[in-house]
Amino acid sequence: MPIRIQNDLPAKEILENENIFVMDEDRAVHQDIRPLKVVILNVMPLKEETELQLLRLLSNSPLQTDVTFLTMKSHVSVNTSASHLNKFYVYFDEIKNHKFDGLIITGAPVEQIEFEEVDYWQELCEIMEWSKTNVTSTFHICWGAQAGLYYHFGLKKKMLDKKLSGIYRHRVMKRREPLVRGFDDEFYAPHSRYTEVSAEDIHNCPDLKVLAESDEAGVFLCMAGDGRQIFVTGHPEYDRYTLDYEYKRDTARNLNPDIPVNYYPDNNPENKPLLLWRSHSMNLYSNWLNYYVYQVTPYEL
């Protein structure tokens, strides 16, 4: 799919070098079609890395998508330059009177903090409430999924005994659901978190449908029955070296992390990690855009 982004977004050159069709603003205005409008609320600390990961996955579709990056006014980012944020991001006040086909809410490294103690929690609640009427489908990732399950359905998170980190095997639970169309019976996906929403709580919520689950990592994929809200507890957007960076960062901080599960060949951090999840991750995003956004969104937003 041609992704429409700002002409000078740093991720643009990297994506083009990967042979991904990126359409700049100049070319997009000459196409007589209505692109899907997707807003990405990026609350990850390394925003440029997350931009690249998500745009790479959103590219796997013939649908043209116009991407807007959203940041929090109530939080000061210390890992991304102010110039980058000022140039490529908007605040919620600037878009709250608009409607969008899709919304992605990323994870954030704040899962060990109570939701109400996160400095931008009230602003996030306002955005999640706004999404009910202004967005066709919202895609929540990792902590974003935990926050969405808590806000919309009252499901609480709980601390794990230790950080869940690695590549875990999952099984598809409801094959007829379009979101997992084309998936194998079992597939791999990355997880990196200290907390979880228990599988029992999710299964017992009558408004939620579980689509994929792992014996080790719990529920991976669930959604509200109509697909307006989709929750992914892992990080399918991670690239090959993201867990490697996190592991070596935590090691340098003397946090004594466990080696990520099923990640390094021979469990040796000196070996190049195997990329085992890319095809299913692309399939997941493509299915979301096609079946839960494009097929149901109104032509006139």
GROMACS .gro file of C-alpha atoms in nm:
model
  301
    1MET     CA    1   0.000   0.000   0.000
    2PRO     CA    2   0.126   0.351  -0.063
    3ILE     CA    3   0.167   0.520   0.276
    4ARG     CA    4   0.117   0.893   0.272
    5ILE     CA    5   0.350   1.067   0.515
    6GLN     CA    6   0.525   1.403   0.540
    7ASN     CA    7   0.784   1.458   0.271
    8ASP     CA    8   1.081   1.479   0.509
    9LEU     CA    9   0.989   1.229   0.780
   10PRO     CA   10   1.316   1.043   0.856
   11ALA     CA   11   1.146   0.702   0.821
   12LYS     CA   12   1.063   0.780   0.456
   13GLU     CA   13   1.414   0.721   0.320
   14ILE     CA   14   1.457   0.399   0.520
   15LEU     CA   15   1.125   0.260   0.393
   16GLU     CA   16   1.208   0.349   0.034
   17ASN     CA   17   1.542   0.167   0.068
   18GLU     CA   18   1.342  -0.138   0.178
   19ASN     CA   19   1.144  -0.115  -0.148
   20ILE     CA   20   0.827  -0.006   0.033
   21PHE     CA   21   0.601   0.227  -0.164
   22VAL     CA   22   0.590   0.556   0.024
   23MET     CA   23   0.388   0.839  -0.125
   24ASP     CA   24   0.482   1.192  -0.032
   25GLU     CA   25   0.232   1.475   0.003
   26ASP     CA   26   0.301   1.620  -0.342
   27ARG     CA   27   0.208   1.301  -0.525
   28ALA     CA   28  -0.085   1.217  -0.300
   29VAL     CA   29  -0.274   1.538  -0.377
   30HIS     CA   30  -0.285   1.441  -0.746
   31GLN     CA   31  -0.461   1.108  -0.684
   32ASP     CA   32  -0.840   1.116  -0.717
   33ILE     CA   33  -0.918   0.869  -0.438
   34ARG     CA   34  -0.996   0.898  -0.071
   35PRO     CA   35  -0.713   0.749   0.136
   36LEU     CA   36  -0.781   0.588   0.471
   37LYS     CA   37  -0.704   0.829   0.751
   38VAL     CA   38  -0.515   0.661   1.036
   39VAL     CA   39  -0.388   0.843   1.344
   40ILE     CA   40  -0.107   0.687   1.548
   41LEU     CA   41  -0.088   0.784   1.915
   42ASN     CA   42   0.280   0.715   1.975
   43VAL     CA   43   0.364   0.701   2.346
   44MET     CA   44   0.675   0.487   2.306
   45PRO     CA   45   0.994   0.665   2.419
   46LEU     CA   46   1.192   0.600   2.098
   47LYS     CA   47   0.932   0.750   1.869
   48GLU     CA   48   1.128   0.742   1.542
   49GLU     CA   49   1.194   0.368   1.582
   50THR     CA   50   0.825   0.301   1.648
   51GLU     CA   51   0.722   0.516   1.352
   52LEU     CA   52   0.936   0.302   1.124
   53GLN     CA   53   0.809  -0.027   1.267
   54LEU     CA   54   0.442   0.066   1.230
   55LEU     CA   55   0.475   0.223   0.886
   56ARG     CA   56   0.654  -0.090   0.766
   57LEU     CA   57   0.358  -0.305   0.871
   58LEU     CA   58   0.093  -0.066   0.741
   59SER     CA   59   0.257  -0.086   0.399
   60ASN     CA   60   0.140  -0.444   0.341
   61SER     CA   61  -0.190  -0.358   0.171
   62PRO     CA   62  -0.307  -0.210  -0.161
   63LEU     CA   63  -0.498   0.060   0.030
   64GLN     CA   64  -0.362   0.414   0.040
   65THR     CA   65  -0.331   0.542   0.396
   66ASP     CA   66  -0.283   0.897   0.519
   67VAL     CA   67  -0.096   0.877   0.853
   68THR     CA   68  -0.110   1.140   1.128
   69PHE     CA   69   0.118   1.112   1.432
   70LEU     CA   70  -0.028   1.216   1.767
   71THR     CA   71   0.161   1.297   2.088
   72MET     CA   72   0.054   1.386   2.441
   73LYS     CA   73   0.039   1.748   2.551
   74SER     CA   74   0.040   1.637   2.916
   75HIS     CA   75   0.374   1.455   2.888
   76VAL     CA   76   0.721   1.581   2.800
   77SER     CA   77   0.916   1.332   2.588
   78VAL     CA   78   1.283   1.312   2.685
   79ASN     CA   79   1.393   1.053   2.427
   80THR     CA   80   1.274   1.228   2.111
   81SER     CA   81   1.383   1.575   2.009
   82ALA     CA   82   1.139   1.862   2.043
   83SER     CA   83   1.211   1.961   1.683
   84HIS     CA   84   1.098   1.618   1.558
   85LEU     CA   85   0.779   1.632   1.764
   86ASN     CA   86   0.700   1.988   1.660
   87LYS     CA   87   0.750   1.906   1.294
   88PHE     CA   88   0.579   1.569   1.257
   89TYR     CA   89   0.331   1.538   1.546
   90VAL     CA   90   0.006   1.705   1.645
   91TYR     CA   91  -0.178   1.739   1.976
   92PHE     CA   92  -0.523   1.599   2.042
   93ASP     CA   93  -0.674   1.949   2.051
   94GLU     CA   94  -0.582   1.985   1.684
   95ILE     CA   95  -0.772   1.675   1.567
   96LYS     CA   96  -1.050   1.615   1.820
   97ASN     CA   97  -1.311   1.769   1.590
   98HIS     CA   98  -1.211   1.535   1.304
   99LYS     CA   99  -1.303   1.176   1.230
  100PHE     CA  100  -1.059   0.898   1.137
  101ASP     CA  101  -1.086   0.555   0.984
  102GLY     CA  102  -0.835   0.400   1.223
  103LEU     CA  103  -0.645   0.475   1.544
  104ILE     CA  104  -0.335   0.293   1.674
  105ILE     CA  105  -0.244   0.335   2.042
  106THR     CA  106   0.110   0.213   2.104
  107GLY     CA  107   0.257   0.058   2.414
  108ALA     CA  108   0.462   0.251   2.669
  109PRO     CA  109   0.717   0.148   2.935
  110VAL     CA  110   0.488   0.249   3.223
  111GLU     CA  111   0.314  -0.081   3.297
  112GLN     CA  112   0.459  -0.097   3.650
  113ILE     CA  113   0.280   0.229   3.736
  114GLU     CA  114  -0.090   0.237   3.822
  115PHE     CA  115  -0.292   0.371   3.531
  116GLU     CA  116  -0.418   0.672   3.726
  117GLU     CA  117  -0.062   0.767   3.822
  118VAL     CA  118   0.062   0.793   3.463
  119ASP     CA  119   0.098   1.165   3.394
  120TYR     CA  120  -0.102   1.154   3.071
  121TRP     CA  121  -0.373   0.912   3.187
  122GLN     CA  122  -0.657   1.166   3.183
  123GLU     CA  123  -0.562   1.279   2.833
  124LEU     CA  124  -0.548   0.916   2.717
  125CYS     CA  125  -0.893   0.853   2.866
  126GLU     CA  126  -1.025   1.151   2.672
  127ILE     CA  127  -0.878   1.010   2.351
  128MET     CA  128  -1.018   0.660   2.414
  129GLU     CA  129  -1.362   0.806   2.482
  130TRP     CA  130  -1.337   1.020   2.167
  131SER     CA  131  -1.245   0.709   1.966
  132LYS     CA  132  -1.590   0.558   2.034
  133THR     CA  133  -1.755   0.817   1.811
  134ASN     CA  134  -1.476   0.949   1.588
  135VAL     CA  135  -1.283   0.637   1.484
  136THR     CA  136  -1.404   0.332   1.291
  137SER     CA  137  -1.162   0.089   1.460
  138THR     CA  138  -0.892   0.130   1.726
  139PHE     CA  139  -0.587  -0.098   1.747
  140HIS     CA  140  -0.431  -0.113   2.096
  141ILE     CA  141  -0.075  -0.247   2.148
  142CYS     CA  142   0.079  -0.396   2.468
  143TRP     CA  143   0.039  -0.136   2.749
  144GLY     CA  144  -0.204   0.042   2.519
  145ALA     CA  145  -0.408  -0.280   2.515
  146GLN     CA  146  -0.398  -0.307   2.893
  147ALA     CA  147  -0.506   0.056   2.922
  148GLY     CA  148  -0.790   0.002   2.675
  149LEU     CA  149  -0.912  -0.315   2.849
  150TYR     CA  150  -0.911  -0.128   3.179
  151TYR     CA  151  -1.084   0.185   3.050
  152HIS     CA  152  -1.348   0.019   2.832
  153PHE     CA  153  -1.417  -0.300   3.030
  154GLY     CA  154  -1.274  -0.247   3.379
  155LEU     CA  155  -1.020  -0.531   3.348
  156LYS     CA  156  -0.726  -0.476   3.581
  157LYS     CA  157  -0.364  -0.561   3.510
  158LYS     CA  158  -0.145  -0.756   3.751
  159MET     CA  159   0.228  -0.775   3.804
  160LEU     CA  160   0.413  -1.080   3.674
  161ASP     CA  161   0.677  -1.257   3.882
  162LYS     CA  162   0.938  -1.141   3.631
  163LYS     CA  163   0.947  -0.964   3.296
  164LEU     CA  164   0.791  -1.155   3.009
  165SER     CA  165   1.038  -1.117   2.724
  166GLY     CA  166   1.086  -1.324   2.412
  167ILE     CA  167   0.920  -1.483   2.112
  168TYR     CA  168   0.624  -1.697   2.215
  169ARG     CA  169   0.413  -1.953   2.031
  170HIS     CA  170   0.041  -1.878   2.000
  171ARG     CA  171  -0.254  -2.073   1.866
  172VAL     CA  172  -0.548  -1.932   1.671
  173MET     CA  173  -0.873  -1.970   1.862
  174LYS     CA  174  -1.140  -1.849   1.617
  175ARG     CA  175  -1.025  -1.915   1.264
  176ARG     CA  176  -1.338  -1.778   1.098
  177GLU     CA  177  -1.275  -1.428   1.229
  178PRO     CA  178  -1.129  -1.212   0.946
  179LEU     CA  179  -0.866  -1.060   1.174
  180VAL     CA  180  -0.676  -1.392   1.175
  181ARG     CA  181  -0.755  -1.486   0.816
  182GLY     CA  182  -0.448  -1.644   0.657
  183PHE     CA  183  -0.284  -1.729   0.990
  184ASP     CA  184  -0.130  -2.070   1.050
  185ASP     CA  185  -0.271  -2.281   1.334
  186GLU     CA  186   0.027  -2.169   1.544
  187PHE     CA  187   0.243  -1.859   1.505
  188TYR     CA  188   0.509  -1.663   1.692
  189ALA     CA  189   0.499  -1.308   1.827
  190PRO     CA  190   0.720  -1.095   2.055
  191HIS     CA  191   0.624  -0.995   2.409
  192SER     CA  192   0.804  -0.751   2.638
  193ARG     CA  193   0.622  -0.652   2.958
  194TYR     CA  194   0.608  -0.675   3.335
  195THR     CA  195   0.229  -0.699   3.370
  196GLU     CA  196  -0.068  -0.877   3.216
  197VAL     CA  197  -0.444  -0.885   3.208
  198SER     CA  198  -0.528  -1.239   3.312
  199ALA     CA  199  -0.661  -1.475   3.048
  200GLU     CA  200  -0.941  -1.574   3.283
  201ASP     CA  201  -1.063  -1.213   3.314
  202ILE     CA  202  -1.058  -1.166   2.938
  203HIS     CA  203  -1.240  -1.494   2.869
  204ASN     CA  204  -1.500  -1.408   3.132
  205CYS     CA  205  -1.576  -1.067   2.979
  206PRO     CA  206  -1.887  -1.119   2.762
  207ASP     CA  207  -1.800  -0.824   2.539
  208LEU     CA  208  -1.464  -0.967   2.432
  209LYS     CA  209  -1.373  -1.236   2.182
  210VAL     CA  210  -1.036  -1.413   2.216
  211LEU     CA  211  -0.873  -1.481   1.880
  212ALA     CA  212  -0.522  -1.600   1.974
  213GLU     CA  213  -0.362  -1.726   2.294
  214SER     CA  214  -0.037  -1.867   2.431
  215ASP     CA  215   0.019  -2.113   2.717
  216GLU     CA  216   0.319  -1.907   2.833
  217ALA     CA  217   0.219  -1.550   2.742
  218GLY     CA  218  -0.158  -1.561   2.788
  219VAL     CA  219  -0.411  -1.395   2.558
  220PHE     CA  220  -0.236  -1.232   2.263
  221LEU     CA  221  -0.527  -1.106   2.055
  222CYS     CA  222  -0.883  -1.018   2.149
  223MET     CA  223  -1.145  -0.772   2.037
  224ALA     CA  224  -1.484  -0.628   2.115
  225GLY     CA  225  -1.744  -0.820   1.919
  226ASP     CA  226  -1.786  -0.567   1.639
  227GLY     CA  227  -1.415  -0.505   1.586
  228ARG     CA  228  -1.436  -0.140   1.685
  229GLN     CA  229  -1.174  -0.212   1.951
  230ILE     CA  230  -0.886  -0.456   1.898
  231PHE     CA  231  -0.631  -0.544   2.166
  232VAL     CA  232  -0.286  -0.695   2.105
  233THR     CA  233  -0.096  -0.773   2.425
  234GLY     CA  234   0.241  -0.826   2.255
  235HIS     CA  235   0.458  -0.631   2.014
  236PRO     CA  236   0.409  -0.770   1.662
  237GLU     CA  237   0.556  -0.445   1.527
  238TYR     CA  238   0.899  -0.514   1.681
  239ASP     CA  239   1.179  -0.562   1.433
  240ARG     CA  240   1.460  -0.817   1.454
  241TYR     CA  241   1.679  -0.632   1.704
  242THR     CA  242   1.429  -0.458   1.934
  243LEU     CA  243   1.437  -0.725   2.204
  244ASP     CA  244   1.814  -0.743   2.166
  245TYR     CA  245   1.839  -0.370   2.236
  246GLU     CA  246   1.610  -0.400   2.540
  247TYR     CA  247   1.800  -0.698   2.682
  248LYS     CA  248   2.141  -0.535   2.645
  249ARG     CA  249   2.010  -0.203   2.778
  250ASP     CA  250   1.872  -0.373   3.091
  251THR     CA  251   2.195  -0.571   3.131
  252ALA     CA  252   2.397  -0.249   3.119
  253ARG     CA  253   2.169  -0.109   3.391
  254ASN     CA  254   2.248  -0.411   3.612
  255LEU     CA  255   1.885  -0.523   3.610
  256ASN     CA  256   1.995  -0.884   3.555
  257PRO     CA  257   1.731  -0.961   3.290
  258ASP     CA  258   1.661  -1.313   3.168
  259ILE     CA  259   1.765  -1.387   2.811
  260PRO     CA  260   1.457  -1.339   2.587
  261VAL     CA  261   1.283  -1.672   2.525
  262ASN     CA  262   1.315  -1.838   2.181
  263TYR     CA  263   1.508  -1.539   2.049
  264TYR     CA  264   1.881  -1.600   2.016
  265PRO     CA  265   2.003  -1.918   1.840
  266ASP     CA  266   2.149  -2.151   2.105
  267ASN     CA  267   2.026  -1.897   2.362
  268ASN     CA  268   2.345  -1.702   2.301
  269PRO     CA  269   2.307  -1.320   2.300
  270GLU     CA  270   2.608  -1.296   2.070
  271ASN     CA  271   2.415  -1.469   1.791
  272LYS     CA  272   2.195  -1.287   1.540
  273PRO     CA  273   1.829  -1.314   1.651
  274LEU     CA  274   1.595  -1.511   1.430
  275LEU     CA  275   1.304  -1.320   1.273
  276LEU     CA  276   1.009  -1.556   1.323
  277TRP     CA  277   0.706  -1.325   1.336
  278ARG     CA  278   0.722  -1.081   1.043
  279SER     CA  279   0.476  -1.250   0.802
  280HIS     CA  280   0.200  -1.295   1.062
  281SER     CA  281   0.250  -0.942   1.189
  282MET     CA  282   0.205  -0.801   0.840
  283ASN     CA  283  -0.100  -1.022   0.792
  284LEU     CA  284  -0.251  -0.894   1.117
  285TYR     CA  285  -0.220  -0.528   1.020
  286SER     CA  286  -0.337  -0.592   0.665
  287ASN     CA  287  -0.644  -0.778   0.791
  288TRP     CA  288  -0.722  -0.498   1.035
  289LEU     CA  289  -0.699  -0.229   0.769
  290ASN     CA  290  -0.901  -0.427   0.517
  291TYR     CA  291  -1.177  -0.596   0.718
  292TYR     CA  292  -1.222  -0.365   1.017
  293VAL     CA  293  -1.141  -0.028   0.866
  294TYR     CA  294  -1.177  -0.013   0.487
  295GLN     CA  295  -1.474  -0.251   0.455
  296VAL     CA  296  -1.685  -0.074   0.719
  297THR     CA  297  -1.573   0.290   0.726
  298PRO     CA  298  -1.799   0.549   0.558
  299TYR     CA  299  -1.676   0.707   0.238
  300GLU     CA  300  -1.746   1.054   0.374
  301LEU     CA  301  -1.585   1.080   0.716
   0.00000   0.00000   0.00000
